[in-house]
Backbone as a ProteinNet text record, in pm:
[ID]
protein_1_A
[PRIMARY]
XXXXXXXXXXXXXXXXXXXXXXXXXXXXXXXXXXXXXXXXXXXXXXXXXXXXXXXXXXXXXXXXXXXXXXXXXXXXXXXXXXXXXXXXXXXXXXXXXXXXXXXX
[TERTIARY]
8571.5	8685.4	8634.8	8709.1	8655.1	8715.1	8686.7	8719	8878	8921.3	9093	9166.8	9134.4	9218.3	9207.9	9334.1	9339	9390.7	9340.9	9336.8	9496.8	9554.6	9628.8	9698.1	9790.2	9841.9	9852.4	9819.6	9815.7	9905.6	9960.1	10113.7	10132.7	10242.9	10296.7	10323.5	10273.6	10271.1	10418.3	10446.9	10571	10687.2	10775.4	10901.5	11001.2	11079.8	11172.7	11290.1	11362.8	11438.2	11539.8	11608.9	11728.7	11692.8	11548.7	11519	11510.6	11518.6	11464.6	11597.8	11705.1	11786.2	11807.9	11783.8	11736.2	11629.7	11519.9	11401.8	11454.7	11474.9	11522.8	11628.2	11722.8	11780.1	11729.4	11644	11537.1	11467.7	11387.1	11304.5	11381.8	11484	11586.5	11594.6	11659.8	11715.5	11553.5	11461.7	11347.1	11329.6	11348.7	11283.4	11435.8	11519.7	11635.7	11703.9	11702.2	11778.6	11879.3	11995.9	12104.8	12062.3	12040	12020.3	12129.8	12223.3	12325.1	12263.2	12137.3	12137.6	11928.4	11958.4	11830.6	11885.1	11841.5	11882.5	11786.4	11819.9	11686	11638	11774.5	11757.6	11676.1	11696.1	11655.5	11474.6	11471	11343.7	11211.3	11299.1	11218.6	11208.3	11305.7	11304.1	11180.7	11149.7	11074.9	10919.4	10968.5	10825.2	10761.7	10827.3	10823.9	10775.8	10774.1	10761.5	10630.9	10595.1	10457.7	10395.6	10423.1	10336.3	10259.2	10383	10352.6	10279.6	10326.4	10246.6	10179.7	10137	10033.2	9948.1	9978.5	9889.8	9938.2	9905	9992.3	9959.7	9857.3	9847.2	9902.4	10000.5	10026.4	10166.7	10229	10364.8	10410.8	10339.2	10384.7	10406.4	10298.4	10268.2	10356.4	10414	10514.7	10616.2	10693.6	10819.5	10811.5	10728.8	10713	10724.7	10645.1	10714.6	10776.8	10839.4	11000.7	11145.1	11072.9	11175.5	11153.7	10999.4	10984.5	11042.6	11041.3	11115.6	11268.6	11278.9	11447.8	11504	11391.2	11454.6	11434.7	11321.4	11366.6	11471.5	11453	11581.4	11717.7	11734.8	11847.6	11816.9	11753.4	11697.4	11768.5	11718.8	11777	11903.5	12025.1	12138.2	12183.1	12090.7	12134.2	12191.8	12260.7	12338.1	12187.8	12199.7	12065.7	12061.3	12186	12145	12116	12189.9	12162.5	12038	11969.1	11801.4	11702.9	11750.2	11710.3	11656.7	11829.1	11834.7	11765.2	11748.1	11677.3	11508.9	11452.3	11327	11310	11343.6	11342.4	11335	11469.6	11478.2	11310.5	11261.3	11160.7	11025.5	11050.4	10933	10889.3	11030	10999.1	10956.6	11002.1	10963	10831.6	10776.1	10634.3	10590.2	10559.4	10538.6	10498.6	10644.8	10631.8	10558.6	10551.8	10462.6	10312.6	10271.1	10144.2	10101.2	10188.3	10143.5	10096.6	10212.6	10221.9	10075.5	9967.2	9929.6	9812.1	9765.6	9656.4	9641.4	9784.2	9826.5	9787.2	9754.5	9699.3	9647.5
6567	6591.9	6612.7	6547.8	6552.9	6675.6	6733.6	6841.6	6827.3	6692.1	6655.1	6688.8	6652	6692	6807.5	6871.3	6965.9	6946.5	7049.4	7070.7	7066.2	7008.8	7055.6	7155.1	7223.4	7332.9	7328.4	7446.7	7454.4	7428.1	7394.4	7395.9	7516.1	7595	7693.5	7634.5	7759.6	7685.3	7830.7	7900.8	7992.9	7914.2	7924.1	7878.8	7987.3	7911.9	8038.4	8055.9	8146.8	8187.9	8062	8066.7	7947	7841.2	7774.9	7674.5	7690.7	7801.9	7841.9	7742.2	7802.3	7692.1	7558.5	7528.5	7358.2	7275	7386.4	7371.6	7397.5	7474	7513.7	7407.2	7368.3	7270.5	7111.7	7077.6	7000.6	6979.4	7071.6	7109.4	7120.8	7160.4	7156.7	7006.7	6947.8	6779.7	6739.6	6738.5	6703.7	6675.9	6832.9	6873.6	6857.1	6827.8	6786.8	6932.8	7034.5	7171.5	7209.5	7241.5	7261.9	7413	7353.1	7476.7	7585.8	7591.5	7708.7	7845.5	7754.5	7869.1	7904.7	7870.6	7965.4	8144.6	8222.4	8359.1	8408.3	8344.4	8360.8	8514.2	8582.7	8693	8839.4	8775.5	8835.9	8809.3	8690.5	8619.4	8691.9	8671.7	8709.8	8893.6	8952.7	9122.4	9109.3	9068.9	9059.5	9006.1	8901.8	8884.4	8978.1	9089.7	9171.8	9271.9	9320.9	9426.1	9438.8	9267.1	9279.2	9269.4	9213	9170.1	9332.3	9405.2	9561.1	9630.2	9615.4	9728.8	9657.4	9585.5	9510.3	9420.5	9322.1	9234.8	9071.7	9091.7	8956.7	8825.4	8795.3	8679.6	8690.5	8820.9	8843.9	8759	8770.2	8776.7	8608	8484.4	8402.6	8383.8	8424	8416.6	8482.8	8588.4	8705.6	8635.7	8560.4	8481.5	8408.1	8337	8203.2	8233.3	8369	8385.3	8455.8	8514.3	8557.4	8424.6	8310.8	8167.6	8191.6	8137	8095.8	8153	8310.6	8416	8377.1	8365.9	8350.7	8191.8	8084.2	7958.7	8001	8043.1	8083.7	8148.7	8274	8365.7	8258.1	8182.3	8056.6	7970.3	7941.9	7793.6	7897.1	7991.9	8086.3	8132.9	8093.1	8095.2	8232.7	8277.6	8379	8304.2	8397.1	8354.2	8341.9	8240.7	8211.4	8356.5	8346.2	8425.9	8601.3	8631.5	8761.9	8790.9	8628.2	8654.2	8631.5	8610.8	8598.8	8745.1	8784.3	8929.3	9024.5	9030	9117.5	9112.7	9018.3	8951.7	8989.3	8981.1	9020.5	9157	9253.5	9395.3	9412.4	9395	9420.7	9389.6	9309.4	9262.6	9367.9	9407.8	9499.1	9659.2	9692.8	9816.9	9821.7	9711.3	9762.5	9738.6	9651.5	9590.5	9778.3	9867.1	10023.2	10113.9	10078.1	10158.5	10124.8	9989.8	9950.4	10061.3	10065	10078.2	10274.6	10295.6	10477.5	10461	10393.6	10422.6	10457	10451	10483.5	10618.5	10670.9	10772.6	10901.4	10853.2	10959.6	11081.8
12280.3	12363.9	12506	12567	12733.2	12800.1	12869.5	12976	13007.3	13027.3	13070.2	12939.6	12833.2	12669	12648.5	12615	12565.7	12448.3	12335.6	12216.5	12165.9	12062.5	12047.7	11935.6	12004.5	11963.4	11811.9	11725.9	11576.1	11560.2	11432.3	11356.3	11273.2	11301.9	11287.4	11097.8	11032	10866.5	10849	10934.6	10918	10964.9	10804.4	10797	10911	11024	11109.2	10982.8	11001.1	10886.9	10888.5	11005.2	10973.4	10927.2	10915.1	10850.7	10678.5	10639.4	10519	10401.7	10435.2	10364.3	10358.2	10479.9	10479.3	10374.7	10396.2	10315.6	10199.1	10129.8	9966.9	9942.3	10022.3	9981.8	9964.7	10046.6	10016.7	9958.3	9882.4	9764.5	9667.9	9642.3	9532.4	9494.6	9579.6	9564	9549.4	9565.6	9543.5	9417.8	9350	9237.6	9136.5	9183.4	9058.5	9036	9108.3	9049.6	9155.5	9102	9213	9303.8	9440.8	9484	9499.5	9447.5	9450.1	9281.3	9252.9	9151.6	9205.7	9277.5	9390.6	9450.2	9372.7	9452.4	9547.7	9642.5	9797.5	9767.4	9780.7	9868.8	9727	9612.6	9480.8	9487.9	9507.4	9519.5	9600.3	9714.9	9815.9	9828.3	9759.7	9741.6	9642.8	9541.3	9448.5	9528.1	9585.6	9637.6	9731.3	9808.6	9892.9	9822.7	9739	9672.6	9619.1	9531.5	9459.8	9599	9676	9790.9	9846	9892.4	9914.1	9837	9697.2	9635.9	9495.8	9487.8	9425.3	9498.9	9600.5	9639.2	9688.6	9805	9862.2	9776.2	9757.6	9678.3	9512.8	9447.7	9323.8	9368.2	9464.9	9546.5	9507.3	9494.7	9467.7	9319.9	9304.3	9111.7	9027.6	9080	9042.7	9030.8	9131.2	9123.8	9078.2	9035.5	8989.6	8800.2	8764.5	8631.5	8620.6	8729.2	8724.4	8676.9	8790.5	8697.5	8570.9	8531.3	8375.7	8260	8316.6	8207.2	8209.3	8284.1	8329.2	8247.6	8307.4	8215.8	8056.7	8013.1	7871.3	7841.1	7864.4	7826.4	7806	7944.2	7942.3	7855.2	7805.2	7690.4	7561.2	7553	7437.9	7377.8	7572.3	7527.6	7657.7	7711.8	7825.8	7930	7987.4	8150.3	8259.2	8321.9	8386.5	8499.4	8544.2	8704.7	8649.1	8478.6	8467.8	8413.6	8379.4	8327.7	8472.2	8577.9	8689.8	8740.4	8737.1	8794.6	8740.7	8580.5	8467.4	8520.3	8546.5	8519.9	8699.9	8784.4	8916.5	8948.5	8836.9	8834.2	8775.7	8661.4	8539.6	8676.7	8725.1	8822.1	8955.9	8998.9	9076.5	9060.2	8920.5	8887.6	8814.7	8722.4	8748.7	8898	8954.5	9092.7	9191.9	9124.4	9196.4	9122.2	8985	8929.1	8922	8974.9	8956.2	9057.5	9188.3	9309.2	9273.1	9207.8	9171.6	9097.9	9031.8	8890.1	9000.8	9133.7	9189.2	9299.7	9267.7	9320.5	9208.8	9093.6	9005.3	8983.7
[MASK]
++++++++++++++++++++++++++++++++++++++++++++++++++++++++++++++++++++++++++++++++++++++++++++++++++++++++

């Protein structure tokens, strides 16, 4: 690079919020699942939580078998969004007790 070029500017890998539904709706139609049964705001409480009090890199992995539990439970015959909500609730309270178990 010569002295006249300047470098260019990184790419921002942070989603701004108003884009966030664009994106999920995109990734939805991507992936074949209606995004009206995406609960952002369940999701992301859950991911907030392990993130805080377990470990930022637990924070994706956490939600991710927060779905899986949830599509079973639904394969089984449950209401998807109340095995969502169950498996999100169940996620966040160990998620607070992991965090309590070093407070000992």
């Amino acid at each position: 690079m010569t002295s006249s070029e300047t470098p260019a500017a990184p790419t921002s890998r942070t989603l701004p919020p108003e884009a966030l539904d664009e994106w999920l709706a995109a990734l939805a139609a991507e992936l074949g699942v209606d995004p009206s049964l995406v609960p952002t705001a369940t999701i992301l409480d859950v991911a907030r939580d392990v993130a805080h009090d377990v470990a930022r890199p637990a924070a994706p992995l956490s939600t991710y078998l927060v779905g899986l539990a949830a599509a079973q439970r639904a394969a089984d015959g449950e209401d998807l969004a109340a095995a969502v909500r169950d498996a999100a609730e169940q996620t966040s309270a160990l998620a607070g007790r992991w965090a309590d178990r070093g407070q000992e």
